[in-house]
PDB file of C-alpha atoms in Angstrom:
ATOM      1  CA  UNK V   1      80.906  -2.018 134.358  1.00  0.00           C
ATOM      2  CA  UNK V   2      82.311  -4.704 136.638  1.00  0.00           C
ATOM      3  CA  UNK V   3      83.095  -2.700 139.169  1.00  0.00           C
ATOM      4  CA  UNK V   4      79.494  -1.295 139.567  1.00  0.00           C
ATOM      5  CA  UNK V   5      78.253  -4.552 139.473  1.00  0.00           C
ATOM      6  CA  UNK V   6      80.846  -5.765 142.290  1.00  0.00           C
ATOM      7  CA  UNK V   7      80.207  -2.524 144.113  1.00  0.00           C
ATOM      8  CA  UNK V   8      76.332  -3.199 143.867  1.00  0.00           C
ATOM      9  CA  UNK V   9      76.155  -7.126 145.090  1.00  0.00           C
ATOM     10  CA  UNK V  10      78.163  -6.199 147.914  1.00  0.00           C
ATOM     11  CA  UNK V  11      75.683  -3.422 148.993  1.00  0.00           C
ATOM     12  CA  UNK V  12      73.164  -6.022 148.376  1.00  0.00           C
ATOM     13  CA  UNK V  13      75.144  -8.198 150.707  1.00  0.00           C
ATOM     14  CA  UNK V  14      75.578  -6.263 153.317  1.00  0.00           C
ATOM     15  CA  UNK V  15      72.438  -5.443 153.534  1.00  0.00           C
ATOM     16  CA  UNK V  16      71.080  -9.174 153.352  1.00  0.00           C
ATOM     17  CA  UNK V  17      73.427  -9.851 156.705  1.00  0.00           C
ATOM     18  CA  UNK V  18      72.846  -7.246 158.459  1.00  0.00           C
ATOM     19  CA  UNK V  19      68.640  -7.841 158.540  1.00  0.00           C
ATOM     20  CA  UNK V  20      70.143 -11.327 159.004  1.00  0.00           C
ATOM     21  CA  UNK V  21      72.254 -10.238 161.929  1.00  0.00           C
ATOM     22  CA  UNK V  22      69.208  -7.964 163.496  1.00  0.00           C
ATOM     23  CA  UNK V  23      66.642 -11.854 162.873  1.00  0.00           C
ATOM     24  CA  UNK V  24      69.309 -14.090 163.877  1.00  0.00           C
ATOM     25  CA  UNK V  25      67.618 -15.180 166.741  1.00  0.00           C
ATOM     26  CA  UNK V  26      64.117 -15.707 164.836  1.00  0.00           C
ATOM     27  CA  UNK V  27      65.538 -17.341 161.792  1.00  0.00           C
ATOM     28  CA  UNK V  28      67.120 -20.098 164.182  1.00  0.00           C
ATOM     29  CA  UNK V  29      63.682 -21.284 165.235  1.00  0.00           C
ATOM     30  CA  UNK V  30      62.063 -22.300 162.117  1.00  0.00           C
ATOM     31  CA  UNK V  31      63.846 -24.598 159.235  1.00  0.00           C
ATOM     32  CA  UNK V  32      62.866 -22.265 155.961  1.00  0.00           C
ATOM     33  CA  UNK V  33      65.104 -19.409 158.444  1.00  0.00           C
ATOM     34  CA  UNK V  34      68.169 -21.751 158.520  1.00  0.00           C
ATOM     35  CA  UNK V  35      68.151 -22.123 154.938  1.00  0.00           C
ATOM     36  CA  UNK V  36      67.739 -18.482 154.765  1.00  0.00           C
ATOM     37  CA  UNK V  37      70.748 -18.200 156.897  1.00  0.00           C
ATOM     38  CA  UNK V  38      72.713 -21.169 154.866  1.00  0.00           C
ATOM     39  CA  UNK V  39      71.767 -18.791 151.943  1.00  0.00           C
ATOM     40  CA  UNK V  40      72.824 -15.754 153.829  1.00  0.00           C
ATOM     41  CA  UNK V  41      76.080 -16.668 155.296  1.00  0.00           C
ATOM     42  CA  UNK V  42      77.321 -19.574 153.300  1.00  0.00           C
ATOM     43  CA  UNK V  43      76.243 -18.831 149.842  1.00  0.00           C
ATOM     44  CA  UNK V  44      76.152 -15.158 149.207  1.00  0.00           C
ATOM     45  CA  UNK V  45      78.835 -13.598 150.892  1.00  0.00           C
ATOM     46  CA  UNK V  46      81.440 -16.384 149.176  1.00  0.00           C
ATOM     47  CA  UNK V  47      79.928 -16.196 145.744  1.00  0.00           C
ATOM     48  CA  UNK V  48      79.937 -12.367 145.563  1.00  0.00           C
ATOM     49  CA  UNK V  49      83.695 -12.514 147.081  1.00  0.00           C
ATOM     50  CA  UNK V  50      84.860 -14.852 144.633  1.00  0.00           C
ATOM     51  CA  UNK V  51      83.068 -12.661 141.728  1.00  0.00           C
ATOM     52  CA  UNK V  52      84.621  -9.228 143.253  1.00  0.00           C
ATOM     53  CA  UNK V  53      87.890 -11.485 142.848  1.00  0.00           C
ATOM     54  CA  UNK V  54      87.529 -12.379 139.556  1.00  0.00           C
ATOM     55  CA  UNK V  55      86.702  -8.765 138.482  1.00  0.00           C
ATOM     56  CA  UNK V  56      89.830  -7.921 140.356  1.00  0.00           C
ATOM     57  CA  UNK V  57      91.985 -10.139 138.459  1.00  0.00           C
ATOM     58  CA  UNK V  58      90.889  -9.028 135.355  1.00  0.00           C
ATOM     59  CA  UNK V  59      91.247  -5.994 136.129  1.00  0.00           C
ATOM     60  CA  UNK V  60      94.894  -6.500 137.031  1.00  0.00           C
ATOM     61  CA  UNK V  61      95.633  -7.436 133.571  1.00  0.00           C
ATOM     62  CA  UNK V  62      94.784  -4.461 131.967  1.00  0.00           C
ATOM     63  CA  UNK V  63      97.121  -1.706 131.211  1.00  0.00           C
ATOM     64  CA  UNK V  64      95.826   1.375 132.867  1.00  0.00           C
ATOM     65  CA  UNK V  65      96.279  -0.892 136.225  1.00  0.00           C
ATOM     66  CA  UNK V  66     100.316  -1.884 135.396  1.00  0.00           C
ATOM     67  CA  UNK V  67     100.614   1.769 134.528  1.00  0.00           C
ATOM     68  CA  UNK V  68      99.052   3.328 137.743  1.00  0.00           C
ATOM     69  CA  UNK V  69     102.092   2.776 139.329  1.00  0.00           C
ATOM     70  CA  UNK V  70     104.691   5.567 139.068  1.00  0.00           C
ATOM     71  CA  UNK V  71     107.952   3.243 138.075  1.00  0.00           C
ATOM     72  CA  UNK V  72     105.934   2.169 134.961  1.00  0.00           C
ATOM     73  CA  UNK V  73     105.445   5.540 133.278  1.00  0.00           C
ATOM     74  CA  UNK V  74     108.493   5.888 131.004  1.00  0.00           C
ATOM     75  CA  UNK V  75     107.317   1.922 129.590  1.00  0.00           C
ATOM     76  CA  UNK V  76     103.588   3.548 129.274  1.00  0.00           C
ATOM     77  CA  UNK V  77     104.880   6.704 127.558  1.00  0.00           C
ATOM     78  CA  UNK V  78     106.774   3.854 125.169  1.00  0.00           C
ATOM     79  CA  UNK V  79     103.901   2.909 124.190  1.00  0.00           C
ATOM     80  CA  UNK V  80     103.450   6.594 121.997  1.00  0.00           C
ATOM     81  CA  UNK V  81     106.994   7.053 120.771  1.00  0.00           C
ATOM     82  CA  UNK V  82     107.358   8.079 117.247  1.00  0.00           C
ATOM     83  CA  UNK V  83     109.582   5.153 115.375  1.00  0.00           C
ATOM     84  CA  UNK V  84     109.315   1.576 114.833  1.00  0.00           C
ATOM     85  CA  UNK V  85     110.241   0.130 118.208  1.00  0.00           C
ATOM     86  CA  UNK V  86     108.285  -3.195 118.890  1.00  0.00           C
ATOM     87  CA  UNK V  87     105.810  -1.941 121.521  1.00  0.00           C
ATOM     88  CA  UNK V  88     105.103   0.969 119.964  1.00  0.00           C
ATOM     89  CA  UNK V  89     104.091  -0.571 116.308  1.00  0.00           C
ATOM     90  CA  UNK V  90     102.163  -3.202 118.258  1.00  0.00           C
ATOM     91  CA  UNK V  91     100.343  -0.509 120.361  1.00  0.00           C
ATOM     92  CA  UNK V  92      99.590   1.827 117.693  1.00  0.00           C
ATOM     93  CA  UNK V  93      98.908  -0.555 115.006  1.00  0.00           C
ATOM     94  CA  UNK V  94      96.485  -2.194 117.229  1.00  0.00           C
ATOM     95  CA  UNK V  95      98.191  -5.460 116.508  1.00  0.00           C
ATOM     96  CA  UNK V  96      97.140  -6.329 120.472  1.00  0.00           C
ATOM     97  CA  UNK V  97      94.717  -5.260 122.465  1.00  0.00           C
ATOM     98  CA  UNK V  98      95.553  -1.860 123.853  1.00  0.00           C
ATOM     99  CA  UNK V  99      93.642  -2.655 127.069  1.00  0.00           C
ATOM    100  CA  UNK V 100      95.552  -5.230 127.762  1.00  0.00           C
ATOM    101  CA  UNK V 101      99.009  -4.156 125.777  1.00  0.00           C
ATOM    102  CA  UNK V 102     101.283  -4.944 128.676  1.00  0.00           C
ATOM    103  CA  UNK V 103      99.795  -8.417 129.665  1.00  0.00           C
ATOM    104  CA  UNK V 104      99.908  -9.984 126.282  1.00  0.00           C
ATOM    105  CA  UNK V 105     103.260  -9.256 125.817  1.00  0.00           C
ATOM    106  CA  UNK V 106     104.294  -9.863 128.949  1.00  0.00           C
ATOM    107  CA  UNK V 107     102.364 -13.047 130.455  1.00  0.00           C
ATOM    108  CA  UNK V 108     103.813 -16.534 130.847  1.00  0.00           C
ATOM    109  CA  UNK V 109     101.871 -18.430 128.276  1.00  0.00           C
ATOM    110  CA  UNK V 110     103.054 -22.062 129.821  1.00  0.00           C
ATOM    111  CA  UNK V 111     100.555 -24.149 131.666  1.00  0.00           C
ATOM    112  CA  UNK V 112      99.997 -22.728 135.531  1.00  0.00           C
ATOM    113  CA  UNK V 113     101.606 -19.266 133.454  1.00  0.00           C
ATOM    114  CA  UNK V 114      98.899 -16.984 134.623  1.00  0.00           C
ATOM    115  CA  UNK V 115      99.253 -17.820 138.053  1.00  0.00           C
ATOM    116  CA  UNK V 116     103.282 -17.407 137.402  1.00  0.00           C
ATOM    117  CA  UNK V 117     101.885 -14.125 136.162  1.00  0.00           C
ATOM    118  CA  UNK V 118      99.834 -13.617 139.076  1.00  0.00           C
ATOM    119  CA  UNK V 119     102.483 -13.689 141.235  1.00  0.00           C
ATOM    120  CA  UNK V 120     105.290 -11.808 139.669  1.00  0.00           C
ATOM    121  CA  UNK V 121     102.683  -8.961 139.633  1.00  0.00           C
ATOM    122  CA  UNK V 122     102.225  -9.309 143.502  1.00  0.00           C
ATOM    123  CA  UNK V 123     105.742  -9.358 143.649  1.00  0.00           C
ATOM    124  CA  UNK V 124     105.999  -6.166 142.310  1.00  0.00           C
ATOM    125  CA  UNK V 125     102.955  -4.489 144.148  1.00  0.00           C
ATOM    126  CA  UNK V 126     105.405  -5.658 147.062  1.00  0.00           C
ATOM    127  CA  UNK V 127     108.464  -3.870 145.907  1.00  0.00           C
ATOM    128  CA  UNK V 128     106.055  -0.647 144.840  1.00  0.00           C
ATOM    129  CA  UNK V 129     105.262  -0.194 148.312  1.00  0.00           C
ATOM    130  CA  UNK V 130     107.705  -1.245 150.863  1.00  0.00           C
ATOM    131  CA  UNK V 131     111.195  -1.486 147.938  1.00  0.00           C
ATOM    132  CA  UNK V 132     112.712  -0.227 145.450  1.00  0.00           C
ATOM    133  CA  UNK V 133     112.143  -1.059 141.833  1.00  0.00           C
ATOM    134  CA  UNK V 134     115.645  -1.454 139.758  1.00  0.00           C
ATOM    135  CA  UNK V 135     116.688   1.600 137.488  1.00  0.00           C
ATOM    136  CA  UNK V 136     115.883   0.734 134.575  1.00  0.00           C
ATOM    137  CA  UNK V 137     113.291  -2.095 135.377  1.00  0.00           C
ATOM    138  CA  UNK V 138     114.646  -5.683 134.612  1.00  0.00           C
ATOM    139  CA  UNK V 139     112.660  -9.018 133.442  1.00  0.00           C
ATOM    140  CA  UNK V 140     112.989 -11.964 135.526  1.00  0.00           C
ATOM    141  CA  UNK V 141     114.758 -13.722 132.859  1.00  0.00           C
ATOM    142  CA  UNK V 142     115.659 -12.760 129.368  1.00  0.00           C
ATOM    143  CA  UNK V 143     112.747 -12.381 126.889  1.00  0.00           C
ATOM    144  CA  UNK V 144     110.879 -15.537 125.920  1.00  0.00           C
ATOM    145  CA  UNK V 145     110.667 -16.173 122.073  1.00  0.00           C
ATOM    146  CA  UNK V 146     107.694 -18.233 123.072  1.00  0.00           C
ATOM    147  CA  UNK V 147     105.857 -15.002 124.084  1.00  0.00           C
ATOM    148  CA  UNK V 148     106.188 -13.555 120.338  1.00  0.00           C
ATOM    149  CA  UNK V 149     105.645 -16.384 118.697  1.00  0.00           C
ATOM    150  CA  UNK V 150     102.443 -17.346 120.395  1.00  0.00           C
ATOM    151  CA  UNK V 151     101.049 -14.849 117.939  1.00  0.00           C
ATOM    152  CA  UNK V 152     103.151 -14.790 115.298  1.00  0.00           C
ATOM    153  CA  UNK V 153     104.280 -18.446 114.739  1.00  0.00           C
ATOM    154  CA  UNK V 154     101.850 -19.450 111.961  1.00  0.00           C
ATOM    155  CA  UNK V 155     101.103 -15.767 110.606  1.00  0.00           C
ATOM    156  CA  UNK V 156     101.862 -14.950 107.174  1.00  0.00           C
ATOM    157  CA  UNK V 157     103.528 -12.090 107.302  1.00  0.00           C
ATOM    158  CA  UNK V 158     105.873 -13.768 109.619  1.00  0.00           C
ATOM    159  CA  UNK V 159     106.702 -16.525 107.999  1.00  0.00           C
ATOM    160  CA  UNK V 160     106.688 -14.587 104.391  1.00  0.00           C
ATOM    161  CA  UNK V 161     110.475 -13.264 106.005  1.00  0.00           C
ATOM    162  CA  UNK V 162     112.853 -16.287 105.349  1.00  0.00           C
ATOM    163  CA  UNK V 163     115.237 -15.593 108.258  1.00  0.00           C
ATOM    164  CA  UNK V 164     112.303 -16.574 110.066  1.00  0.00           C
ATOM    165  CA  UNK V 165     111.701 -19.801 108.803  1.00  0.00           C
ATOM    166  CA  UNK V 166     115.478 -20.510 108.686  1.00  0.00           C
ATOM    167  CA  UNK V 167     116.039 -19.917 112.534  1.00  0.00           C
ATOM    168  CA  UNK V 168     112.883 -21.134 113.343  1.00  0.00           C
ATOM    169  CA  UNK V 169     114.465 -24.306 115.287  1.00  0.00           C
ATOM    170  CA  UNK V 170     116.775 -22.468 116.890  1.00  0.00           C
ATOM    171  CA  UNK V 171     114.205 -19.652 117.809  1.00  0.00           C
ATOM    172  CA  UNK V 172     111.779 -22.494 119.205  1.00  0.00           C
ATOM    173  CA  UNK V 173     114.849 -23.573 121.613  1.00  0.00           C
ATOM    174  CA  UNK V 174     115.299 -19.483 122.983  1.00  0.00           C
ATOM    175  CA  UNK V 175     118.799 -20.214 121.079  1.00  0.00           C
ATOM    176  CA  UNK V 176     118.590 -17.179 118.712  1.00  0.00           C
ATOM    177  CA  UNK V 177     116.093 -14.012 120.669  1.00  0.00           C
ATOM    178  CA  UNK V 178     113.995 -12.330 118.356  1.00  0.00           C
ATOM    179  CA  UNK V 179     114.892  -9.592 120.516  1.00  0.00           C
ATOM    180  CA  UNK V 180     118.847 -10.063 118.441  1.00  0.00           C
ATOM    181  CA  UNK V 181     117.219  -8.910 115.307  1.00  0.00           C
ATOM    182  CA  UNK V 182     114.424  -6.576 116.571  1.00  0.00           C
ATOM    183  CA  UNK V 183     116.478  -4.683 119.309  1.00  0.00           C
ATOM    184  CA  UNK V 184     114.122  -1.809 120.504  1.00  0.00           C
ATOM    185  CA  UNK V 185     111.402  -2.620 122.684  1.00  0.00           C
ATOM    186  CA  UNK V 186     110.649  -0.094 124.780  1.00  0.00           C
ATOM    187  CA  UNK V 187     112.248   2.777 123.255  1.00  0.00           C
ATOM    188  CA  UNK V 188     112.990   4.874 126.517  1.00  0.00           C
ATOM    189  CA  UNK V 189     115.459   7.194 124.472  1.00  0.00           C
ATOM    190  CA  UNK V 190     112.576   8.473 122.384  1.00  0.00           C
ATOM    191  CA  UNK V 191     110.660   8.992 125.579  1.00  0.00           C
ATOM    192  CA  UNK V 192     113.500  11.197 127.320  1.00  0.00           C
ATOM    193  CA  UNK V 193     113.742  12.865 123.878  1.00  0.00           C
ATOM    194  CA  UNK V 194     109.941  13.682 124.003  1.00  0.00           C
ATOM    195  CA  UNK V 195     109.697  12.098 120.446  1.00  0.00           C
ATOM    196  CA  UNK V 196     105.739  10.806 120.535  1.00  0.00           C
ATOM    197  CA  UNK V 197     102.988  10.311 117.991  1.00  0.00           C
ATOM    198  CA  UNK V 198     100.551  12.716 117.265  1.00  0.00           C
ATOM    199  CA  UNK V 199      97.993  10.625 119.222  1.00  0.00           C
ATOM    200  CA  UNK V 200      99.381  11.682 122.401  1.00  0.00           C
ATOM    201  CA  UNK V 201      98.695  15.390 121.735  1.00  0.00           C
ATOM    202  CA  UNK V 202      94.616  14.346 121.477  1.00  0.00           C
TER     203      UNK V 202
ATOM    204  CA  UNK J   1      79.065 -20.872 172.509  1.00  0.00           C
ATOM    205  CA  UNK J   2      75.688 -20.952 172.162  1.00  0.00           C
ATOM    206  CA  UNK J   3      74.287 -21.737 168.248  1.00  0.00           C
ATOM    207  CA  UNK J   4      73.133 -18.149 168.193  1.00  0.00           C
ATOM    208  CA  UNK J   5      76.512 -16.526 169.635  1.00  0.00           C
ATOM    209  CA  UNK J   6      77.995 -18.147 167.003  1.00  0.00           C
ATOM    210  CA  UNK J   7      75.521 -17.413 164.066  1.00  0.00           C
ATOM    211  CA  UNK J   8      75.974 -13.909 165.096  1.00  0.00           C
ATOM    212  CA  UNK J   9      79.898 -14.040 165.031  1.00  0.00           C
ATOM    213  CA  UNK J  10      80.075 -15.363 161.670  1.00  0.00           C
ATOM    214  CA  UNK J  11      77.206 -12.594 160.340  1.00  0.00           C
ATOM    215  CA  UNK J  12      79.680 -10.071 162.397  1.00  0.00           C
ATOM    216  CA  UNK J  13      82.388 -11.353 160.054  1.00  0.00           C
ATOM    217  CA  UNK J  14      80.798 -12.211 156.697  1.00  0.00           C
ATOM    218  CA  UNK J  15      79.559  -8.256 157.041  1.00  0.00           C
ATOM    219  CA  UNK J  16      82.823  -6.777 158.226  1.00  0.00           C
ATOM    220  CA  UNK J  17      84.739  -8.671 155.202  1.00  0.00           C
ATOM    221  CA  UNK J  18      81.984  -6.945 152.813  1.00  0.00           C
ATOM    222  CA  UNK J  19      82.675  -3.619 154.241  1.00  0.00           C
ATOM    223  CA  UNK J  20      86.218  -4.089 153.389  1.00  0.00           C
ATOM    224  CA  UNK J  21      85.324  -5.169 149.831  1.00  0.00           C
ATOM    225  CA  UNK J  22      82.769  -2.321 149.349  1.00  0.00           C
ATOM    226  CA  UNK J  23      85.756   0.217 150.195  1.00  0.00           C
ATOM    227  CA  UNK J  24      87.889  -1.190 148.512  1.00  0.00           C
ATOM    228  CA  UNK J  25      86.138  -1.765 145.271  1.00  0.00           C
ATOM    229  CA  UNK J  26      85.213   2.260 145.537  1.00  0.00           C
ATOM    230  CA  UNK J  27      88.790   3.173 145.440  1.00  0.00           C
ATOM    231  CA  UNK J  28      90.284   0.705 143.217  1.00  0.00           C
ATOM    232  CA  UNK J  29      94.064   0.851 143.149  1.00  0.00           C
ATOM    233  CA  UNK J  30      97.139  -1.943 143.072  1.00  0.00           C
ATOM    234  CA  UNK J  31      96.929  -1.471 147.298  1.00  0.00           C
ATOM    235  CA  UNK J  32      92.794  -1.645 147.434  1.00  0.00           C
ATOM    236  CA  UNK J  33      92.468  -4.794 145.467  1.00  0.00           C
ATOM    237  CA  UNK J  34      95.427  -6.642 147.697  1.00  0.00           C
ATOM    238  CA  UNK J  35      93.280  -5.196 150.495  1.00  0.00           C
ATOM    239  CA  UNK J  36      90.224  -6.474 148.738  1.00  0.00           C
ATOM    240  CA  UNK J  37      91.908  -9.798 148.919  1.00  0.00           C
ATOM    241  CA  UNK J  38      93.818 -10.165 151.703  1.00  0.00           C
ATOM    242  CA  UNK J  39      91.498  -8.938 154.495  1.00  0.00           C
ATOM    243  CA  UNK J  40      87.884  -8.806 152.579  1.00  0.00           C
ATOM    244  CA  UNK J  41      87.665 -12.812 151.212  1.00  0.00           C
ATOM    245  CA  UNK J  42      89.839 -13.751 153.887  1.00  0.00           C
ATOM    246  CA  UNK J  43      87.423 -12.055 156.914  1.00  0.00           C
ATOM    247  CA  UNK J  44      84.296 -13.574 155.042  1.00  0.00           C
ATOM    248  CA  UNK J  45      85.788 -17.009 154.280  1.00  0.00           C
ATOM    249  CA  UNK J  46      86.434 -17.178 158.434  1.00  0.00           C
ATOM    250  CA  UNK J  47      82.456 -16.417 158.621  1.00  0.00           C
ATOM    251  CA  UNK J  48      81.586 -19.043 156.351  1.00  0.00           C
ATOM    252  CA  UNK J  49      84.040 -21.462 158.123  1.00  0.00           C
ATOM    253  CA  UNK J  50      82.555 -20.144 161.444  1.00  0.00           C
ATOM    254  CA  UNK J  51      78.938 -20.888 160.521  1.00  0.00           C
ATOM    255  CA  UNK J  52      79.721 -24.167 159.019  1.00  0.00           C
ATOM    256  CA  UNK J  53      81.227 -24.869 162.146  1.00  0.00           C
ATOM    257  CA  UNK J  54      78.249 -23.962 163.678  1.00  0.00           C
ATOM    258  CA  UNK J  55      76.167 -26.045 161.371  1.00  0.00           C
ATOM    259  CA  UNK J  56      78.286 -29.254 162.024  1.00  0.00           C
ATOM    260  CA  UNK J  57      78.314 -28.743 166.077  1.00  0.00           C
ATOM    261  CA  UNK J  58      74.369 -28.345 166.030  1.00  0.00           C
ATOM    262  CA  UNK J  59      73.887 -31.552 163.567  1.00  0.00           C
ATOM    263  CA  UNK J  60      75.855 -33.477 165.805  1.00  0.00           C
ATOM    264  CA  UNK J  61      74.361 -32.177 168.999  1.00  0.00           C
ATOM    265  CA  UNK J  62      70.900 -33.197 167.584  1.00  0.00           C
ATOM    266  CA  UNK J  63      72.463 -37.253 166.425  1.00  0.00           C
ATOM    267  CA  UNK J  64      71.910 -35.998 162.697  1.00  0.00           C
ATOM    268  CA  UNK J  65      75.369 -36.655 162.089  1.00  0.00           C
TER     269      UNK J  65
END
C-alpha cells in the first residue's frame, strides 16, 4: 500500500515539473507563478522524497526484505523448523510480529539504536554485493540480553521461572547470556535435515 | 546564469531525481532502495539547493535582501 502511494506522488510529481519545466519562462513573470514554482521545486519534490524514504525504511525492517537476499535463506527457513529453538517458537507462536520477525530480535534498542541498525544493514547490502558474507553469518558482537529482555523483563511467564529472577543482576550486566541456558537460536541443523512445520507445506 | 537557466536546471534535476525514484520504487529490492536513496533524494535535494540558490541571487539582485 505504501509503495503505490510512493509510486503514485512521484508520477504526480513528475508530472507537476515537467508542465513546470515546459511554463518556466511564464511562471517567472507573475508572483502567484513563483509561488507555484516555490511549491513546485522546493516543496513537492522534497516532501514526496522524504515520504518515498520513509516508506523505504520501513520497508527495510520487515522480514521478506532481510530475507530477499540469498545468504539469509537457511536463517529464514529457521524460522519453520520443527523443535523448540528460540526463533522458531517466537515465529510460530506469533510471540513477535512475523513481518517484522528479524528486526525485533535483532535491532539495537539503545538510544540512536535504529540508526546503529540502519547502518549495520547498509553494511551488509555492501558486503551482498561487492563481498563476501562469513560462512555461517556472525553478529557484530555477542547477543545482547538487553534485546530479550526488552520484551520479556516484566512478563509473567518470565519471571514465574526463578533462575530468572535469581540471575537477573547478572543478566542486566550481559554477565550470564540467556543465550547459556537457551542455546538454539537459529536451528540450522534442522534446516539441513529438512525437519520443518507443517506450515511450510501450505 | 540567467534566473530562468537556472529555474530550468533545478526542474531538470528535481525531475531526473523523480525518475530515479519512480524506477526504483517499481522494482523494489535491497539495490533499488540504496538507488532510491543515493541518486533519487540526492539528485532532487541538488534541485532544491539549486533553486534556492536561485531564489537568494534574484532577492539580492532586486535589494530585497
Amino acid at each position: 500500500m505504501n509503495t503505490v502511494f510512493v509510486i503514485a506522488a512521484l508520477a504526480l510529481c513528475i508530472g507537476l515539473a515537467v508542465v513546470l519545466l515546459a511554463g518556466a519562462e511564464r511562471l517567472l513573470a507573475s508572483t502567484a507563478g513563483k509561488l507555484v514554482l516555490l511549491a513546485g521545486i522546493g516543496v513537492l519534490p522534497l516532501a514526496v522524497s522524504v515520504g518515498g524514504l520513509t516508506a523505504g525504511v520501513v520497508s527495510s525492517s520487515q522480514t521478506s526484505f532481510c530475507l530477499s537476499c540469498h545468504e539469509m535463506t537457511p536463517y529464514g527457513q529457521s524460522l519453520f523448523v520443527d523443535g523448540d529453538s528460540l526463533v522458531a517458537v517466537h515465529f510460530q507462536d506469533r510471540l513477535v510480529d512475523r513481518d517484522y520477525a528479524c528486526y525485533v530480535c535483532h535491532k539495537d534498542y539503545a538510544m540512536f539504536g535504529d540508526v546503529r541498525t540502519k547502518l549495520h544493514g547498509l553494511n551488509h547490502l555492501l558486503v551482498h554485493y561487492f563481498g563476501e558474507a562469513s560462512d555461517p553469518i556472525e553478529l557484530y558482537a555477542p547477543y545482547p540480553n538487553a534485546n530479550c529482555l526488552h520484551c520479556h523483563d516484566d512478563s509473567r511467564r518470565y519471571l514465574d521461572v526463578e533462575v530468572h529472577v535469581r540471575f537477573a543482576a547478572d543478566m542486566a550486566r550481559d554477565e550470564r547470556s540467556c543465550l547459556d541456558c537457551h542455546r538454539s537460536s537459529h536451528d540450522l541443523d534442522a534446516v539441513h535435515a529438512g525437519q520443518f512445520w507443517q506450515a511450510v507445506a501450505r | 546564469m540567467s534566473t530562468l537557466r537556472a529555474v530550468q536546471i533545478a526542474l531538470v534535476l528535481c525531475i531526473a531525481g523523480l525518475a530515479v525514484q519512480l524506477l526504483t520504487s517499481l522494482f523494489w529490492s535491497p539495490i533499488s532502495f540504496i538507488l532510491f536513496a543515493s541518486v533519487g533524494v540526492t539528485l532532487v535535494v541538488c534541485g532544491t539547493l539549486v533553486f534556492i540558490w536561485t531564489v537568494l541571487r534574484e532577492l539580492r539582485h532586486t535589494g530585497a535582501l
